[in-house]
XYZ file of N, CA, C and O in Angstrom:
736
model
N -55.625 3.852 177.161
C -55.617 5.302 177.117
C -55.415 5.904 178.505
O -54.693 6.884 178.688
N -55.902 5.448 179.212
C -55.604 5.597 180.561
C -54.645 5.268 181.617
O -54.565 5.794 182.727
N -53.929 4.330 181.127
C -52.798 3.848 181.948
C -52.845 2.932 183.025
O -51.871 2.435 183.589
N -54.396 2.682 183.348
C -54.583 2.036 184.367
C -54.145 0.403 183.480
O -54.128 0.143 182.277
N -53.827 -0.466 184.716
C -53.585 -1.761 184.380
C -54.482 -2.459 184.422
O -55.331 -2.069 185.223
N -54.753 -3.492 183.840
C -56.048 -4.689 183.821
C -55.548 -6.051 183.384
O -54.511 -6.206 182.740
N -56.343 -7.019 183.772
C -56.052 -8.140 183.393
C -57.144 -8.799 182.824
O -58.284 -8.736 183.286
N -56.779 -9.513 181.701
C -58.508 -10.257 181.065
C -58.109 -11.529 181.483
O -56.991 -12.034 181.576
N -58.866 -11.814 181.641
C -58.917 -13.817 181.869
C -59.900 -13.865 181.467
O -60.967 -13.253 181.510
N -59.126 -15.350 180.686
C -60.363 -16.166 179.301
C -59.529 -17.378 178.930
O -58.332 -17.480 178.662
N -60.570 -18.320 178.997
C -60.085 -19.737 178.291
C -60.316 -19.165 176.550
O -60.313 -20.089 175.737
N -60.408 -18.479 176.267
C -60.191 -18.097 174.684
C -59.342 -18.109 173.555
O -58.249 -17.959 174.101
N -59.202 -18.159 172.798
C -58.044 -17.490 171.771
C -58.092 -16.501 171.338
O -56.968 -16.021 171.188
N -59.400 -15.475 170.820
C -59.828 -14.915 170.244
C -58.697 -13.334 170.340
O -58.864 -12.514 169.437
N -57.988 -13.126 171.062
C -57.071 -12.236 171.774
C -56.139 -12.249 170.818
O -55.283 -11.379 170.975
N -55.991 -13.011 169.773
C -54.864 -13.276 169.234
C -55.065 -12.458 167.634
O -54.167 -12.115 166.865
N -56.549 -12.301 167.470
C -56.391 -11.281 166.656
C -55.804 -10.038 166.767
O -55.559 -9.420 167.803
N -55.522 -9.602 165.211
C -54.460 -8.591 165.442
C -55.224 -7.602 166.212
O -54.759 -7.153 167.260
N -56.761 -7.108 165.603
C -56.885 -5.631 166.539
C -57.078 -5.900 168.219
O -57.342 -4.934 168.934
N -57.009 -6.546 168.498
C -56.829 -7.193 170.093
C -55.590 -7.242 170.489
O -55.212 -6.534 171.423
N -54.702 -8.149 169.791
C -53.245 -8.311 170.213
C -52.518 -6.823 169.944
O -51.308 -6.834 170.169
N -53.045 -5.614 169.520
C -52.573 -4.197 169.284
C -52.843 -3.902 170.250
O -51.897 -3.500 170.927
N -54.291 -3.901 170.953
C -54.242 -3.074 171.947
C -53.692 -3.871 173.451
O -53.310 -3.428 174.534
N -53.813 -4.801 173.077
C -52.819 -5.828 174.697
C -51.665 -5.487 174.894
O -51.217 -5.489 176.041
N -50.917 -5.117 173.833
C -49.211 -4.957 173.542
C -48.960 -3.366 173.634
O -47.828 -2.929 173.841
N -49.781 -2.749 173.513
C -49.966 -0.910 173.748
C -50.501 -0.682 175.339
O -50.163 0.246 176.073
N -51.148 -1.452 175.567
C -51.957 -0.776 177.438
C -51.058 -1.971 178.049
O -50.247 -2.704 177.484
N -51.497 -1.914 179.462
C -51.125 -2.040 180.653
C -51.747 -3.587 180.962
O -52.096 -3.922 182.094
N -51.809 -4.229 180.112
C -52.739 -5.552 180.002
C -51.690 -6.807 180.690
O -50.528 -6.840 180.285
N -52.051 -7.605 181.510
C -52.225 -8.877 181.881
C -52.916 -9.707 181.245
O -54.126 -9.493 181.315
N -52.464 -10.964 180.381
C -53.599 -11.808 179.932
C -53.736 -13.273 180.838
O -52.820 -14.088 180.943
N -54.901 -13.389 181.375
C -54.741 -14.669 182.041
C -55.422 -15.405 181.616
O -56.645 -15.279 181.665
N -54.506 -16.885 180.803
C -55.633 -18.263 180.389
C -55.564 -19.240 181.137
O -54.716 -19.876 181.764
N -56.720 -19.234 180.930
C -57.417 -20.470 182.754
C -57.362 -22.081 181.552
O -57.875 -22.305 180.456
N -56.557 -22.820 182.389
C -56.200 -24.291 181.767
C -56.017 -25.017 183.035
O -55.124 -24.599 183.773
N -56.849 -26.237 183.488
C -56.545 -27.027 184.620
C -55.702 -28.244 183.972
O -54.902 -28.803 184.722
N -55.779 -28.554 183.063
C -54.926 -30.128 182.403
C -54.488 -29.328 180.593
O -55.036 -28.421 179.966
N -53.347 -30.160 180.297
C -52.447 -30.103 178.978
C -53.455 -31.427 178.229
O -53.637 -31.336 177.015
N -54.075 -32.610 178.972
C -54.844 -33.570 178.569
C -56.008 -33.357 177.360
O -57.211 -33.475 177.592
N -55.522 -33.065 176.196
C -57.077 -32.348 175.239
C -58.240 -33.423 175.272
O -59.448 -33.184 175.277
N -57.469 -34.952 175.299
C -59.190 -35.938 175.563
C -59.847 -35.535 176.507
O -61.071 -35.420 176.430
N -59.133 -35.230 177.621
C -60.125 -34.730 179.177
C -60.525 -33.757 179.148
O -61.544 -33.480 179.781
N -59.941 -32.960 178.478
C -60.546 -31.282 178.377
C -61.262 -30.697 177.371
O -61.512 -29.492 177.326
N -61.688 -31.713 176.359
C -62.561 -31.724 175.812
C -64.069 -32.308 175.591
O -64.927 -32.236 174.711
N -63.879 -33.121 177.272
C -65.036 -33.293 178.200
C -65.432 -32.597 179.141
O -66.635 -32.367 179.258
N -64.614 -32.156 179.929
C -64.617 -31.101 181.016
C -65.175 -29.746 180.267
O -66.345 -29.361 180.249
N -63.628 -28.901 179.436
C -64.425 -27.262 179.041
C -64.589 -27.441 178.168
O -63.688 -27.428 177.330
N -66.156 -27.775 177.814
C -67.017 -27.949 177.055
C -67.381 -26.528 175.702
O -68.125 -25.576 175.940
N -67.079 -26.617 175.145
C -66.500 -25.317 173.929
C -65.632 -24.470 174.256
O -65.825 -23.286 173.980
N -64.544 -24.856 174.880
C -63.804 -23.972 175.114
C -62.418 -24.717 173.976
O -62.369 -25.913 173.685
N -61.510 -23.756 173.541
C -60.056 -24.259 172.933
C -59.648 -25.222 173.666
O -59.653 -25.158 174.896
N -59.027 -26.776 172.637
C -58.063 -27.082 173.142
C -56.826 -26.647 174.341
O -56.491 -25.463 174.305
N -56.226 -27.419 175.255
C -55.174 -26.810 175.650
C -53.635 -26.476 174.748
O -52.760 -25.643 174.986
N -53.762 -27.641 173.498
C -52.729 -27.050 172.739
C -52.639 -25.651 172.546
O -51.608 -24.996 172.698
N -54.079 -25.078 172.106
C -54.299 -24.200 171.297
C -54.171 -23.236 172.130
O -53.462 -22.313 171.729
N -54.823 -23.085 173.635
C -54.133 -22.364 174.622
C -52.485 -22.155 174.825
O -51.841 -21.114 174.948
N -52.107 -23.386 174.812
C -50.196 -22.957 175.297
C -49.590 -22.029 174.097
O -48.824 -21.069 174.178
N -50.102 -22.551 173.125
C -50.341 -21.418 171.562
C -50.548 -20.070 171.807
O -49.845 -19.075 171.631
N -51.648 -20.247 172.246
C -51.898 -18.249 172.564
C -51.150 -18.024 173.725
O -51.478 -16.961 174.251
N -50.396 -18.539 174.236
C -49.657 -17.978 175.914
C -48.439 -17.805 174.743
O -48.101 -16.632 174.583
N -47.858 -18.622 174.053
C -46.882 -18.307 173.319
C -46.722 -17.482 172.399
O -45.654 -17.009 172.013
N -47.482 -17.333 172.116
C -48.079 -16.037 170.832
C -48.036 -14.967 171.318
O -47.501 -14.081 170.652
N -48.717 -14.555 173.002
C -48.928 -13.398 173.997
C -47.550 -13.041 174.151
O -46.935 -11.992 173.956
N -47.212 -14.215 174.564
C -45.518 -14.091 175.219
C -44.697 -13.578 173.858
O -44.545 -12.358 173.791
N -44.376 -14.049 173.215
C -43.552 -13.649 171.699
C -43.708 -12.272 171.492
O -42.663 -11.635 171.362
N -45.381 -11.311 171.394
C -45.360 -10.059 171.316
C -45.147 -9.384 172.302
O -45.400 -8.180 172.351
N -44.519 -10.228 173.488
C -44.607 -8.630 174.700
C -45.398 -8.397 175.414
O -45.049 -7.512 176.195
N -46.910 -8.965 175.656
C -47.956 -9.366 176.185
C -47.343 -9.949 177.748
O -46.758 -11.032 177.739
N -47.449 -9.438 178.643
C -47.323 -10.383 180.211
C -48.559 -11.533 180.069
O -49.730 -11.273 179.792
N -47.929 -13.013 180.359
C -49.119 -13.723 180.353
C -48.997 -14.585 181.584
O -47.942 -14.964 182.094
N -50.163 -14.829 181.970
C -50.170 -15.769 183.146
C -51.268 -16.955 183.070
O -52.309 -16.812 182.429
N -50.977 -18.036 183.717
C -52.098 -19.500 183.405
C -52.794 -19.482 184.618
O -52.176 -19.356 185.675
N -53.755 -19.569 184.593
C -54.684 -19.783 186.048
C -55.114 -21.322 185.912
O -55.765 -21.733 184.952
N -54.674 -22.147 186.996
C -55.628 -23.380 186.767
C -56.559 -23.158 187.879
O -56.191 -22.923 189.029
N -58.016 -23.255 187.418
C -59.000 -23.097 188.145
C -59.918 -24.136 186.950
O -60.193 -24.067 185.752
N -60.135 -24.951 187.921
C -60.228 -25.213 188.672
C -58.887 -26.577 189.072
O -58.408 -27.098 188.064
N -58.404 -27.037 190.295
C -57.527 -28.013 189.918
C -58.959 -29.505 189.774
O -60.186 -29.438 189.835
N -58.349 -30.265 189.645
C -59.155 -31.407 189.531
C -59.172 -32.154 190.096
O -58.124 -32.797 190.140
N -60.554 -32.724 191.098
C -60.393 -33.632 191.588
C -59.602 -35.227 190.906
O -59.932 -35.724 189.830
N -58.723 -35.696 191.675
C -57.997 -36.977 191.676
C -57.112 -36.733 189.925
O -56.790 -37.663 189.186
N -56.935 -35.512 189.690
C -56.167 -34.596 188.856
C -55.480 -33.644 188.729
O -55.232 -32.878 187.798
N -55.099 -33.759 190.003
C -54.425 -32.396 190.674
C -53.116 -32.354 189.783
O -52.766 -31.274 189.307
N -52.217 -33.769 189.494
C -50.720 -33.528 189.363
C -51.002 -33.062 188.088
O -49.926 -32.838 187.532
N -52.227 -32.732 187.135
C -52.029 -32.206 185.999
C -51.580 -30.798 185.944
O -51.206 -30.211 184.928
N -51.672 -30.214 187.401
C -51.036 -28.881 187.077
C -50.332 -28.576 187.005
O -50.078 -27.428 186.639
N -49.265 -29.756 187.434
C -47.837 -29.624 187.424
C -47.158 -29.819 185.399
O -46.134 -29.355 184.898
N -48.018 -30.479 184.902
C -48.030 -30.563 183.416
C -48.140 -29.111 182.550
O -47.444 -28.764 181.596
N -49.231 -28.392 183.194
C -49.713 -27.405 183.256
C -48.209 -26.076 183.602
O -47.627 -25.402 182.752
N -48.086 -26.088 184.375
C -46.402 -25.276 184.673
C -45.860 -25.540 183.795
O -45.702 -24.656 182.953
N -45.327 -26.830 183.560
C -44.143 -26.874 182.549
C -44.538 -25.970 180.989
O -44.003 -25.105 180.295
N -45.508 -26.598 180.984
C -46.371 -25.849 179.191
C -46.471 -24.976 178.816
O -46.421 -24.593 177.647
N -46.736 -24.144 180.298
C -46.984 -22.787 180.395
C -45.532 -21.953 180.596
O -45.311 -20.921 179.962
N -44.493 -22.569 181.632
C -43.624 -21.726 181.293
C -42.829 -21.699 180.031
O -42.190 -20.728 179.624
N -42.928 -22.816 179.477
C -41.993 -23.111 178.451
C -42.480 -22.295 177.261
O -41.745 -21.701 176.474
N -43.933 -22.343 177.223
C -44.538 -21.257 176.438
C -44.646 -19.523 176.706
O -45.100 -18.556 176.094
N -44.014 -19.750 177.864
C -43.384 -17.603 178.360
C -44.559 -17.434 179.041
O -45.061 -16.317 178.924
N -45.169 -18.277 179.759
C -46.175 -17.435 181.109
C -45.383 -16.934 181.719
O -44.221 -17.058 181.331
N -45.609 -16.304 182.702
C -44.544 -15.691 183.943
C -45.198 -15.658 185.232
O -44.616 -15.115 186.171
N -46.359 -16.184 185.389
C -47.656 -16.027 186.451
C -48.001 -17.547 186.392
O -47.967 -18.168 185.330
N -48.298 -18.050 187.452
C -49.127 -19.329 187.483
C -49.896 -19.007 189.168
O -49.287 -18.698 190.192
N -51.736 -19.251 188.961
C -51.992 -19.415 190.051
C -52.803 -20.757 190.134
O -52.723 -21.733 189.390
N -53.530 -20.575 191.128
C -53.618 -22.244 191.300
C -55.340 -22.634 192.274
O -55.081 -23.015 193.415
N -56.448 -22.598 192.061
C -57.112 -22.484 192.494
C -57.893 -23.972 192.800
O -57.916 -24.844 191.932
N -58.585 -24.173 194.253
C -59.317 -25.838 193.911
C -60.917 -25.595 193.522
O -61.626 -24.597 193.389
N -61.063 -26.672 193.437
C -62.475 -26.775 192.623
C -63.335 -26.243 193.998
O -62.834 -26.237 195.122
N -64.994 -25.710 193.634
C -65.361 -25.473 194.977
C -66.556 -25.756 194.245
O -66.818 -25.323 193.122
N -67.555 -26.814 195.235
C -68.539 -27.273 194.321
C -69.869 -26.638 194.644
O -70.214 -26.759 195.819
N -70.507 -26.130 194.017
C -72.010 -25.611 194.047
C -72.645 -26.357 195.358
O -72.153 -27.450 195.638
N -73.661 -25.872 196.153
C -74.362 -26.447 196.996
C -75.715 -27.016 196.171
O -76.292 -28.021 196.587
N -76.111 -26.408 195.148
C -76.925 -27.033 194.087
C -76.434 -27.983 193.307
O -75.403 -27.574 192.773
N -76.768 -29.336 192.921
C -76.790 -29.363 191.604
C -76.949 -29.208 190.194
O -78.001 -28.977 189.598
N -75.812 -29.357 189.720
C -75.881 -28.558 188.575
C -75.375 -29.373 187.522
O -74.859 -30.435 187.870
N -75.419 -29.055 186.121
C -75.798 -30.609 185.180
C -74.539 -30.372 184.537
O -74.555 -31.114 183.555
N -73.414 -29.715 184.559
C -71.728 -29.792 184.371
C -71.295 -30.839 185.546
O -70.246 -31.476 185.453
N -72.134 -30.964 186.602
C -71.343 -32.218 187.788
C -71.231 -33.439 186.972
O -70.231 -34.017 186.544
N -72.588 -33.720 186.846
C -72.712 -35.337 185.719
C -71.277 -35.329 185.106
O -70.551 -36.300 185.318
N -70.757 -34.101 184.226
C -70.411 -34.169 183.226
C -68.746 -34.513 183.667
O -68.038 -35.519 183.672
N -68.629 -33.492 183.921
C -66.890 -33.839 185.400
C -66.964 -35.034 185.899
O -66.076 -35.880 186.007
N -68.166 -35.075 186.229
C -67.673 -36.668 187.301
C -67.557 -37.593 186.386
O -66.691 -38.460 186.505
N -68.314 -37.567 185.437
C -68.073 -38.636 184.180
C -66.964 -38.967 183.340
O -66.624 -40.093 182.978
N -66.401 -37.791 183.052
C -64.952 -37.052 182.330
C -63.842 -37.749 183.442
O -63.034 -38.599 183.067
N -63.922 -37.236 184.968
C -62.711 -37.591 185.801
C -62.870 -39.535 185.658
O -62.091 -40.390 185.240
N -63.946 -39.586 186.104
C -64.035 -41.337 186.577
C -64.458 -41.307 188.091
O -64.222 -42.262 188.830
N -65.066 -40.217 188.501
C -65.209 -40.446 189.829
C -66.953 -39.281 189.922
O -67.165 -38.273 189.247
N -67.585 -39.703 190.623
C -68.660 -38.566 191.636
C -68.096 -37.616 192.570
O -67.685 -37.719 193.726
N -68.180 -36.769 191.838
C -67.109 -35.293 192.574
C -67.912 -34.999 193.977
O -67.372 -34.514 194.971
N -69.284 -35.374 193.888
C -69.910 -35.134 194.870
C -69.264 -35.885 196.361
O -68.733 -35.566 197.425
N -69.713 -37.064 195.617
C -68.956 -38.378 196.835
C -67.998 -37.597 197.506
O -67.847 -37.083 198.614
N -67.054 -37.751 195.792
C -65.225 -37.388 196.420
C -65.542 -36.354 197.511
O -65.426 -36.719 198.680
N -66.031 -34.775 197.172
C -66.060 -34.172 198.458
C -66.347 -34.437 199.292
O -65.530 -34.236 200.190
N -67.741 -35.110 199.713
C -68.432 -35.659 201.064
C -66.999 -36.530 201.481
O -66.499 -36.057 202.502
N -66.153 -37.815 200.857
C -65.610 -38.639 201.245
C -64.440 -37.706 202.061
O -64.027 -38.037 203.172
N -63.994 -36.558 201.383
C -62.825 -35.814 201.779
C -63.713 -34.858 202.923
O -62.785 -34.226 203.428
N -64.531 -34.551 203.380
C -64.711 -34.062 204.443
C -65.128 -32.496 203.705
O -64.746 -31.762 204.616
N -65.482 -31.879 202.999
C -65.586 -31.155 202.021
C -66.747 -30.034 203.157
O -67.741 -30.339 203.816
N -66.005 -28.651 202.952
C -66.897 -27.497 204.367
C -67.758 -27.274 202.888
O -67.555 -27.473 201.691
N -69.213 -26.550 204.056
C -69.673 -26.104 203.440
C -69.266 -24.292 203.737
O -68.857 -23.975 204.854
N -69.438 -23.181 202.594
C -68.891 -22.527 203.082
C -70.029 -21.491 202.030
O -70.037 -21.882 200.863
N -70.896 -20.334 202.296
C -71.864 -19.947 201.899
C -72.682 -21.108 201.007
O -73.410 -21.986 201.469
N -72.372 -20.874 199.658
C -73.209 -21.887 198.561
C -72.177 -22.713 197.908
O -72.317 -22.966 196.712
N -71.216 -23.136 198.519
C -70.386 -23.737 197.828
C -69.459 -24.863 198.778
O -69.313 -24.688 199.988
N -68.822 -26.117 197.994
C -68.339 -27.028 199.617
C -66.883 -27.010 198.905
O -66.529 -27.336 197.771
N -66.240 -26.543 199.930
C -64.707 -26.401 200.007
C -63.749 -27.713 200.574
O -64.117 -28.217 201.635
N -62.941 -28.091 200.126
C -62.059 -29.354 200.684
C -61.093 -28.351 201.628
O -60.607 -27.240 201.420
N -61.052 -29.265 202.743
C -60.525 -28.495 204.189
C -59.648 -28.028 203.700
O -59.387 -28.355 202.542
N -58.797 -27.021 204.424
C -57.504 -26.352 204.277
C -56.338 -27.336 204.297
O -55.577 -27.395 203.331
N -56.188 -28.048 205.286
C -55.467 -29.145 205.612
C -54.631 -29.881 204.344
O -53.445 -30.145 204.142
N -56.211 -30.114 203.407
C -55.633 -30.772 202.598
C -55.879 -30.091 200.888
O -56.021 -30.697 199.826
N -55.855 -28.638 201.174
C -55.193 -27.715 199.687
C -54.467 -27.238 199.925
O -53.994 -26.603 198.982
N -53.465 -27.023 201.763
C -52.345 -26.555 201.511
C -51.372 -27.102 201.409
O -50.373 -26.466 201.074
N -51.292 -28.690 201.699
C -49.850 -28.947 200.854
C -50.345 -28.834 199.070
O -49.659 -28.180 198.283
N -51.160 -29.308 198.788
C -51.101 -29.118 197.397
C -50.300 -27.792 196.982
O -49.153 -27.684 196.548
N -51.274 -26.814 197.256
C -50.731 -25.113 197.074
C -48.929 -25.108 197.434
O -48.141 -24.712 196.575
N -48.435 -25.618 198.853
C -47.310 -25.454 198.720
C -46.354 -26.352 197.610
O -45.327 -25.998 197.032
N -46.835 -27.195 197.564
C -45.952 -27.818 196.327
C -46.156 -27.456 194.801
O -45.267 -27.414 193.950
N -47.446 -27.213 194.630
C -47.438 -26.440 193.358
C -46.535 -24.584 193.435
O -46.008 -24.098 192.434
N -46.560 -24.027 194.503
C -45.420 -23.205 194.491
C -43.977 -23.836 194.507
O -43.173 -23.377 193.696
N -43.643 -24.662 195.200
C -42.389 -24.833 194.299
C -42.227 -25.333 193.118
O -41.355 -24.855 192.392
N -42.956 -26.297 192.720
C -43.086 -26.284 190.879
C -42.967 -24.914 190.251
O -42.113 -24.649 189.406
N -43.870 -24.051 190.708
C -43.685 -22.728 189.547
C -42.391 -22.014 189.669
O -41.836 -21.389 188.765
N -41.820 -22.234 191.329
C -40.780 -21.460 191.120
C -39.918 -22.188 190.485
O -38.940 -21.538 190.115
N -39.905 -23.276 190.219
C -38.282 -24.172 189.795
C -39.064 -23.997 188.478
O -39.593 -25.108 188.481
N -39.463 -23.486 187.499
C -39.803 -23.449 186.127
C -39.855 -22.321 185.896
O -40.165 -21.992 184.751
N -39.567 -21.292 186.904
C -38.741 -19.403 186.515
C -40.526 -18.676 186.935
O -40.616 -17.449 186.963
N -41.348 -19.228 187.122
C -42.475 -18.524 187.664
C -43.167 -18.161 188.824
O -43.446 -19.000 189.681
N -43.524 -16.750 188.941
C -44.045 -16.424 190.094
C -45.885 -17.019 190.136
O -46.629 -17.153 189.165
N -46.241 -17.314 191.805
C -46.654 -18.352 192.437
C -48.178 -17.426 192.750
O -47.915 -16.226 192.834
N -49.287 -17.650 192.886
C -50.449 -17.481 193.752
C -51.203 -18.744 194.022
O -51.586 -19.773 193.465
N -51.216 -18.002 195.388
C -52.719 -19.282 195.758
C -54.189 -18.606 195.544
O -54.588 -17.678 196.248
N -54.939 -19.184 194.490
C -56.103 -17.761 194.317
C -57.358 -18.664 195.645
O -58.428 -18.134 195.944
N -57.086 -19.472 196.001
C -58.021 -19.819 197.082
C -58.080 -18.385 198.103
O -57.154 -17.732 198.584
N -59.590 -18.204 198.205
C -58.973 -17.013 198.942
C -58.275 -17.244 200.056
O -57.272 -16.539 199.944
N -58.203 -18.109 201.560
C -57.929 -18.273 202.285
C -56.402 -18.850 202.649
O -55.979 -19.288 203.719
N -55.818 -18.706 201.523
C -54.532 -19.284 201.384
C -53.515 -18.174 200.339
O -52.339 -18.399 200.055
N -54.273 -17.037 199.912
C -53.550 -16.253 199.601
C -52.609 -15.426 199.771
O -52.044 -14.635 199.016
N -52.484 -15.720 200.966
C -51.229 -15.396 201.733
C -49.651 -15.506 201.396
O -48.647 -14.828 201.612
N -50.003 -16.861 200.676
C -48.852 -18.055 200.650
C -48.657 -17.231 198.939
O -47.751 -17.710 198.257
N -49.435 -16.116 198.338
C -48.759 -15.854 197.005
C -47.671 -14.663 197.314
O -47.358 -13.969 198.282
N -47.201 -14.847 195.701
C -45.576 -13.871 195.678
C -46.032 -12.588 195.765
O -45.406 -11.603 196.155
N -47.482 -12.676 195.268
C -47.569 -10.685 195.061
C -48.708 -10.204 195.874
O -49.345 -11.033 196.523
N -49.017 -9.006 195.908
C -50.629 -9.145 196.528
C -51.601 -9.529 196.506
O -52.356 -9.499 197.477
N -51.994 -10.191 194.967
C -52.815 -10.616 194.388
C -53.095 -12.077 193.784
O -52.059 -12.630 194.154
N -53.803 -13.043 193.110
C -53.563 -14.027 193.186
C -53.087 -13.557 191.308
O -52.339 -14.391 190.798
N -53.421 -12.535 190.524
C -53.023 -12.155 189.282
C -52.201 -12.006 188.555
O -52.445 -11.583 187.425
């Protein structure tokens, strides 16, 4: 009603009902679905009640078909799972995203009882992995150096662009390196 623009992000489907998909396709809406892997065995260890990723590239295609702008956020990428995002691009553009951003994992300074669960799911102690990678601490959370998320980030921008999509780095510190102002 207002004209202002917004964007929802949601690992959901639920958008796909009609009185939802009416008002997405009438306002100024961005839909962004957050998918780190196309893998449904892994991601149905990892996002733990959340949709399949089939069922996601589904609703990006469904969004996309009515006219809906849609975009994929992988957030988090995955430790020693990174090239799944490149799986992730293809799925997504082929399914009419037009947005891909790209965010790394940033791990709690607490433990927290989803770590067990990731580290169990990947095959590795995410904890380790960070300590092993040199992992900052950075308020409440430990970040993997810059060093080594910006080649990732730059090569996952050229993946999105060679698959017709525009690029963000939603790390904040590397957002620079996106197409628009925003990582959205």
């Amino acid at each position: 009603e207002t004209g202002h623009r917004a964007v929802v992000s949601t690992k959901g489907v639920e958008l796909l009902d009609d009185r939802y998909l009416d008002a997405l396709v009438r306002g100024r809406f961005i839909v962004q679905i957050s998918l780190s892997s196309v893998d449904n065995s892994l991601m149905r260890r990892v996002d733990l009640r959340a949709p399949s990723p089939t069922r996601r590239i589904e609703a990006i295609r469904h969004l996309s078909d009515a006219g809906v702008p849609v975009s994929v956020r992988v957030q988090p990428l995955l430790p020693t799972r990174e090239r799944d995002a490149e799986d992730v691009i293809e799925a997504s553009a082929q399914a009419g995203a037009q947005h891909a951003a790209f965010e790394h994992l940033k791990l709690g300074v607490e433990s927290w009882r989803g770590r067990d669960a990731l580290s169990a799911a990947l095959g590795v102690d995410v904890a380790a992995d960070f300590r092993r990678r040199r992992a900052e601490r950075v308020g409440r959370k430990w970040i993997l150096p810059v060093g080594e998320r910006l080649p990732r980030q730059l090569h996952l921008r050229e993946c999105a662009h060679k698959s017709g999509l525009s690029f963000a780095a939603a790390d904040n510190d590397l957002l620079l390196l996106s197409d628009g102002e925003c990582c959205c």
